[in-house]
Amino acid sequence: MKKIKVDATLENLDTVIDFVDGYLEENECSMKNQAKIDLSLEEIYVNIANYAYGDEIGKAEIEVSREGDDVIIVVKDSGTPYNPLEKTDPDISLSAEERQIGGLGIFLVKKNMDFVSYAYEDSKNIFTMKKSII
């Protein structure tokens, strides 16, 4: 397992993506799945940076590990408790103009990853994603 802890700011997004991509490349992840993982990680991280701490700057911790053919990414923050999986999926049959704002990002995370979960433990939001690297 590898771990990185950064200030949860948009300026650190590239650092977080590069950290995970390095691990994925070491583990010979397919480019197709790396793109899906990157998009999902960006969505979760940007939401933390924008909303978890209000006007303050908090920390985000990213852990990446491998279990068989799967990579597991765990994103933790100590911000406001929020379970993005409780958000109702958007009705993608509607046009963009007819749809309510919000929810498309987490919807894409759920579609791109093989498994996602949320927990709130020890005053931390813990979002876990799993994806096959093959």
PDB file of C-alpha atoms in Angstrom:
ATOM      1  CA  MET A   1       0.000   0.000   0.000  1.00  0.00           C
ATOM      2  CA  LYS A   2       1.121   3.542  -0.740  1.00  0.00           C
ATOM      3  CA  LYS A   3      -0.247   6.646   0.900  1.00  0.00           C
ATOM      4  CA  ILE A   4      -0.127  10.403   0.350  1.00  0.00           C
ATOM      5  CA  LYS A   5      -1.548  13.209   2.485  1.00  0.00           C
ATOM      6  CA  VAL A   6      -2.033  16.671   0.983  1.00  0.00           C
ATOM      7  CA  ASP A   7      -3.806  19.928   1.671  1.00  0.00           C
ATOM      8  CA  ALA A   8      -7.233  19.439   0.072  1.00  0.00           C
ATOM      9  CA  THR A   9      -6.851  22.199  -2.509  1.00  0.00           C
ATOM     10  CA  LEU A  10      -7.458  22.224  -6.241  1.00  0.00           C
ATOM     11  CA  GLU A  11      -3.765  23.063  -6.696  1.00  0.00           C
ATOM     12  CA  ASN A  12      -2.895  19.584  -5.361  1.00  0.00           C
ATOM     13  CA  LEU A  13      -5.128  17.687  -7.810  1.00  0.00           C
ATOM     14  CA  ASP A  14      -2.227  16.982 -10.176  1.00  0.00           C
ATOM     15  CA  THR A  15      -0.109  15.727  -7.260  1.00  0.00           C
ATOM     16  CA  VAL A  16      -2.867  13.292  -6.268  1.00  0.00           C
ATOM     17  CA  ILE A  17      -3.454  12.069  -9.840  1.00  0.00           C
ATOM     18  CA  ASP A  18       0.301  11.678 -10.466  1.00  0.00           C
ATOM     19  CA  PHE A  19       0.662   9.714  -7.217  1.00  0.00           C
ATOM     20  CA  VAL A  20      -2.076   7.238  -8.174  1.00  0.00           C
ATOM     21  CA  ASP A  21      -0.962   7.055 -11.831  1.00  0.00           C
ATOM     22  CA  GLY A  22       2.549   6.133 -10.708  1.00  0.00           C
ATOM     23  CA  TYR A  23       1.136   3.221  -8.747  1.00  0.00           C
ATOM     24  CA  LEU A  24      -1.108   2.176 -11.644  1.00  0.00           C
ATOM     25  CA  GLU A  25       1.814   2.247 -14.075  1.00  0.00           C
ATOM     26  CA  GLU A  26       3.979   0.190 -11.688  1.00  0.00           C
ATOM     27  CA  ASN A  27       1.162  -2.363 -11.638  1.00  0.00           C
ATOM     28  CA  GLU A  28       0.657  -2.333 -15.426  1.00  0.00           C
ATOM     29  CA  CYS A  29      -2.889  -0.997 -15.350  1.00  0.00           C
ATOM     30  CA  SER A  30      -4.520  -0.760 -18.768  1.00  0.00           C
ATOM     31  CA  MET A  31      -4.783   2.781 -20.152  1.00  0.00           C
ATOM     32  CA  LYS A  32      -8.557   2.406 -20.480  1.00  0.00           C
ATOM     33  CA  ASN A  33      -8.977   1.574 -16.797  1.00  0.00           C
ATOM     34  CA  GLN A  34      -6.407   4.178 -15.731  1.00  0.00           C
ATOM     35  CA  ALA A  35      -8.520   6.837 -17.470  1.00  0.00           C
ATOM     36  CA  LYS A  36     -11.643   5.636 -15.618  1.00  0.00           C
ATOM     37  CA  ILE A  37      -9.794   5.614 -12.298  1.00  0.00           C
ATOM     38  CA  ASP A  38      -8.357   9.094 -12.918  1.00  0.00           C
ATOM     39  CA  LEU A  39     -11.779  10.542 -13.750  1.00  0.00           C
ATOM     40  CA  SER A  40     -13.307   8.973 -10.641  1.00  0.00           C
ATOM     41  CA  LEU A  41     -10.466  10.067  -8.360  1.00  0.00           C
ATOM     42  CA  GLU A  42     -10.660  13.609  -9.733  1.00  0.00           C
ATOM     43  CA  GLU A  43     -14.389  13.782  -9.016  1.00  0.00           C
ATOM     44  CA  ILE A  44     -14.026  12.620  -5.415  1.00  0.00           C
ATOM     45  CA  TYR A  45     -10.954  14.749  -4.695  1.00  0.00           C
ATOM     46  CA  VAL A  46     -12.358  17.946  -6.253  1.00  0.00           C
ATOM     47  CA  ASN A  47     -15.536  17.572  -4.193  1.00  0.00           C
ATOM     48  CA  ILE A  48     -13.419  17.351  -1.036  1.00  0.00           C
ATOM     49  CA  ALA A  49     -11.338  20.363  -2.065  1.00  0.00           C
ATOM     50  CA  ASN A  50     -14.428  22.431  -2.882  1.00  0.00           C
ATOM     51  CA  TYR A  51     -16.877  21.424  -0.163  1.00  0.00           C
ATOM     52  CA  ALA A  52     -15.511  19.332   2.728  1.00  0.00           C
ATOM     53  CA  TYR A  53     -13.919  22.103   4.758  1.00  0.00           C
ATOM     54  CA  GLY A  54     -15.946  25.188   3.875  1.00  0.00           C
ATOM     55  CA  ASP A  55     -13.615  28.201   3.755  1.00  0.00           C
ATOM     56  CA  GLU A  56     -10.852  26.363   5.615  1.00  0.00           C
ATOM     57  CA  ILE A  57      -8.121  24.178   4.144  1.00  0.00           C
ATOM     58  CA  GLY A  58      -8.097  20.640   5.467  1.00  0.00           C
ATOM     59  CA  LYS A  59      -6.243  17.490   4.565  1.00  0.00           C
ATOM     60  CA  ALA A  60      -7.028  14.697   2.140  1.00  0.00           C
ATOM     61  CA  GLU A  61      -5.376  11.310   2.409  1.00  0.00           C
ATOM     62  CA  ILE A  62      -5.207   8.913  -0.534  1.00  0.00           C
ATOM     63  CA  GLU A  63      -4.238   5.268  -0.145  1.00  0.00           C
ATOM     64  CA  VAL A  64      -3.732   2.959  -3.092  1.00  0.00           C
ATOM     65  CA  SER A  65      -3.180  -0.780  -2.954  1.00  0.00           C
ATOM     66  CA  ARG A  66      -3.630  -3.893  -5.017  1.00  0.00           C
ATOM     67  CA  GLU A  67      -5.718  -6.961  -4.293  1.00  0.00           C
ATOM     68  CA  GLY A  68      -5.370  -9.570  -7.036  1.00  0.00           C
ATOM     69  CA  ASP A  69      -6.342  -7.898 -10.323  1.00  0.00           C
ATOM     70  CA  ASP A  70      -7.994  -4.972  -8.527  1.00  0.00           C
ATOM     71  CA  VAL A  71      -6.610  -1.643  -7.424  1.00  0.00           C
ATOM     72  CA  ILE A  72      -8.216  -0.183  -4.314  1.00  0.00           C
ATOM     73  CA  ILE A  73      -8.203   3.565  -3.740  1.00  0.00           C
ATOM     74  CA  VAL A  74      -9.297   4.959  -0.398  1.00  0.00           C
ATOM     75  CA  VAL A  75      -9.836   8.710  -0.062  1.00  0.00           C
ATOM     76  CA  LYS A  76     -10.188  10.137   3.446  1.00  0.00           C
ATOM     77  CA  ASP A  77     -10.945  13.592   4.788  1.00  0.00           C
ATOM     78  CA  SER A  78     -11.947  15.074   8.137  1.00  0.00           C
ATOM     79  CA  GLY A  79     -14.413  17.543   6.682  1.00  0.00           C
ATOM     80  CA  THR A  80     -18.175  17.745   7.027  1.00  0.00           C
ATOM     81  CA  PRO A  81     -19.708  14.256   7.002  1.00  0.00           C
ATOM     82  CA  TYR A  82     -21.153  13.606   3.545  1.00  0.00           C
ATOM     83  CA  ASN A  83     -22.077  10.389   1.785  1.00  0.00           C
ATOM     84  CA  PRO A  84     -22.139  11.115  -1.962  1.00  0.00           C
ATOM     85  CA  LEU A  85     -23.629   7.678  -2.624  1.00  0.00           C
ATOM     86  CA  GLU A  86     -26.912   8.840  -1.073  1.00  0.00           C
ATOM     87  CA  LYS A  87     -27.363  11.321  -3.930  1.00  0.00           C
ATOM     88  CA  THR A  88     -30.077  10.166  -6.324  1.00  0.00           C
ATOM     89  CA  ASP A  89     -28.736   9.239  -9.745  1.00  0.00           C
ATOM     90  CA  PRO A  90     -29.595  11.821 -12.396  1.00  0.00           C
ATOM     91  CA  ASP A  91     -32.173  10.954 -15.024  1.00  0.00           C
ATOM     92  CA  ILE A  92     -29.820  10.767 -17.994  1.00  0.00           C
ATOM     93  CA  SER A  93     -32.754  10.243 -20.350  1.00  0.00           C
ATOM     94  CA  LEU A  94     -33.556  13.954 -19.902  1.00  0.00           C
ATOM     95  CA  SER A  95     -31.767  16.661 -21.860  1.00  0.00           C
ATOM     96  CA  ALA A  96     -29.080  18.659 -20.045  1.00  0.00           C
ATOM     97  CA  GLU A  97     -31.481  21.597 -19.807  1.00  0.00           C
ATOM     98  CA  GLU A  98     -34.189  19.458 -18.161  1.00  0.00           C
ATOM     99  CA  ARG A  99     -31.911  17.738 -15.626  1.00  0.00           C
ATOM    100  CA  GLN A 100     -31.362  19.050 -12.114  1.00  0.00           C
ATOM    101  CA  ILE A 101     -27.894  20.405 -11.404  1.00  0.00           C
ATOM    102  CA  GLY A 102     -25.510  18.083  -9.572  1.00  0.00           C
ATOM    103  CA  GLY A 103     -25.102  14.358  -9.173  1.00  0.00           C
ATOM    104  CA  LEU A 104     -23.609  13.553 -12.572  1.00  0.00           C
ATOM    105  CA  GLY A 105     -20.060  13.263 -11.226  1.00  0.00           C
ATOM    106  CA  ILE A 106     -20.800  10.665  -8.562  1.00  0.00           C
ATOM    107  CA  PHE A 107     -23.007   8.856 -11.090  1.00  0.00           C
ATOM    108  CA  LEU A 108     -19.983   8.582 -13.396  1.00  0.00           C
ATOM    109  CA  VAL A 109     -17.828   7.342 -10.512  1.00  0.00           C
ATOM    110  CA  LYS A 110     -20.357   4.571  -9.808  1.00  0.00           C
ATOM    111  CA  LYS A 111     -20.443   3.639 -13.518  1.00  0.00           C
ATOM    112  CA  ASN A 112     -16.654   3.722 -14.022  1.00  0.00           C
ATOM    113  CA  MET A 113     -15.612   1.785 -10.919  1.00  0.00           C
ATOM    114  CA  ASP A 114     -16.321  -1.868 -10.130  1.00  0.00           C
ATOM    115  CA  PHE A 115     -17.108  -1.114  -6.482  1.00  0.00           C
ATOM    116  CA  VAL A 116     -17.621   2.021  -4.395  1.00  0.00           C
ATOM    117  CA  SER A 117     -18.447   2.480  -0.723  1.00  0.00           C
ATOM    118  CA  TYR A 118     -18.656   5.225   1.866  1.00  0.00           C
ATOM    119  CA  ALA A 119     -18.155   5.129   5.615  1.00  0.00           C
ATOM    120  CA  TYR A 120     -17.835   7.717   8.353  1.00  0.00           C
ATOM    121  CA  GLU A 121     -15.451   6.467  11.034  1.00  0.00           C
ATOM    122  CA  ASP A 122     -13.231   8.214  13.587  1.00  0.00           C
ATOM    123  CA  SER A 123     -14.505  11.619  12.423  1.00  0.00           C
ATOM    124  CA  LYS A 124     -13.436  10.885   8.833  1.00  0.00           C
ATOM    125  CA  ASN A 125     -15.227  10.498   5.528  1.00  0.00           C
ATOM    126  CA  ILE A 126     -13.849   7.345   3.918  1.00  0.00           C
ATOM    127  CA  PHE A 127     -14.627   6.780   0.249  1.00  0.00           C
ATOM    128  CA  THR A 128     -13.381   3.498  -1.230  1.00  0.00           C
ATOM    129  CA  MET A 129     -13.198   2.650  -4.927  1.00  0.00           C
ATOM    130  CA  LYS A 130     -12.121  -0.606  -6.536  1.00  0.00           C
ATOM    131  CA  LYS A 131     -11.331  -1.249 -10.212  1.00  0.00           C
ATOM    132  CA  SER A 132      -9.749  -4.079 -12.151  1.00  0.00           C
ATOM    133  CA  ILE A 133      -6.411  -3.023 -13.608  1.00  0.00           C
ATOM    134  CA  ILE A 134      -6.645  -5.468 -16.513  1.00  0.00           C
TER     135      ILE A 134
END
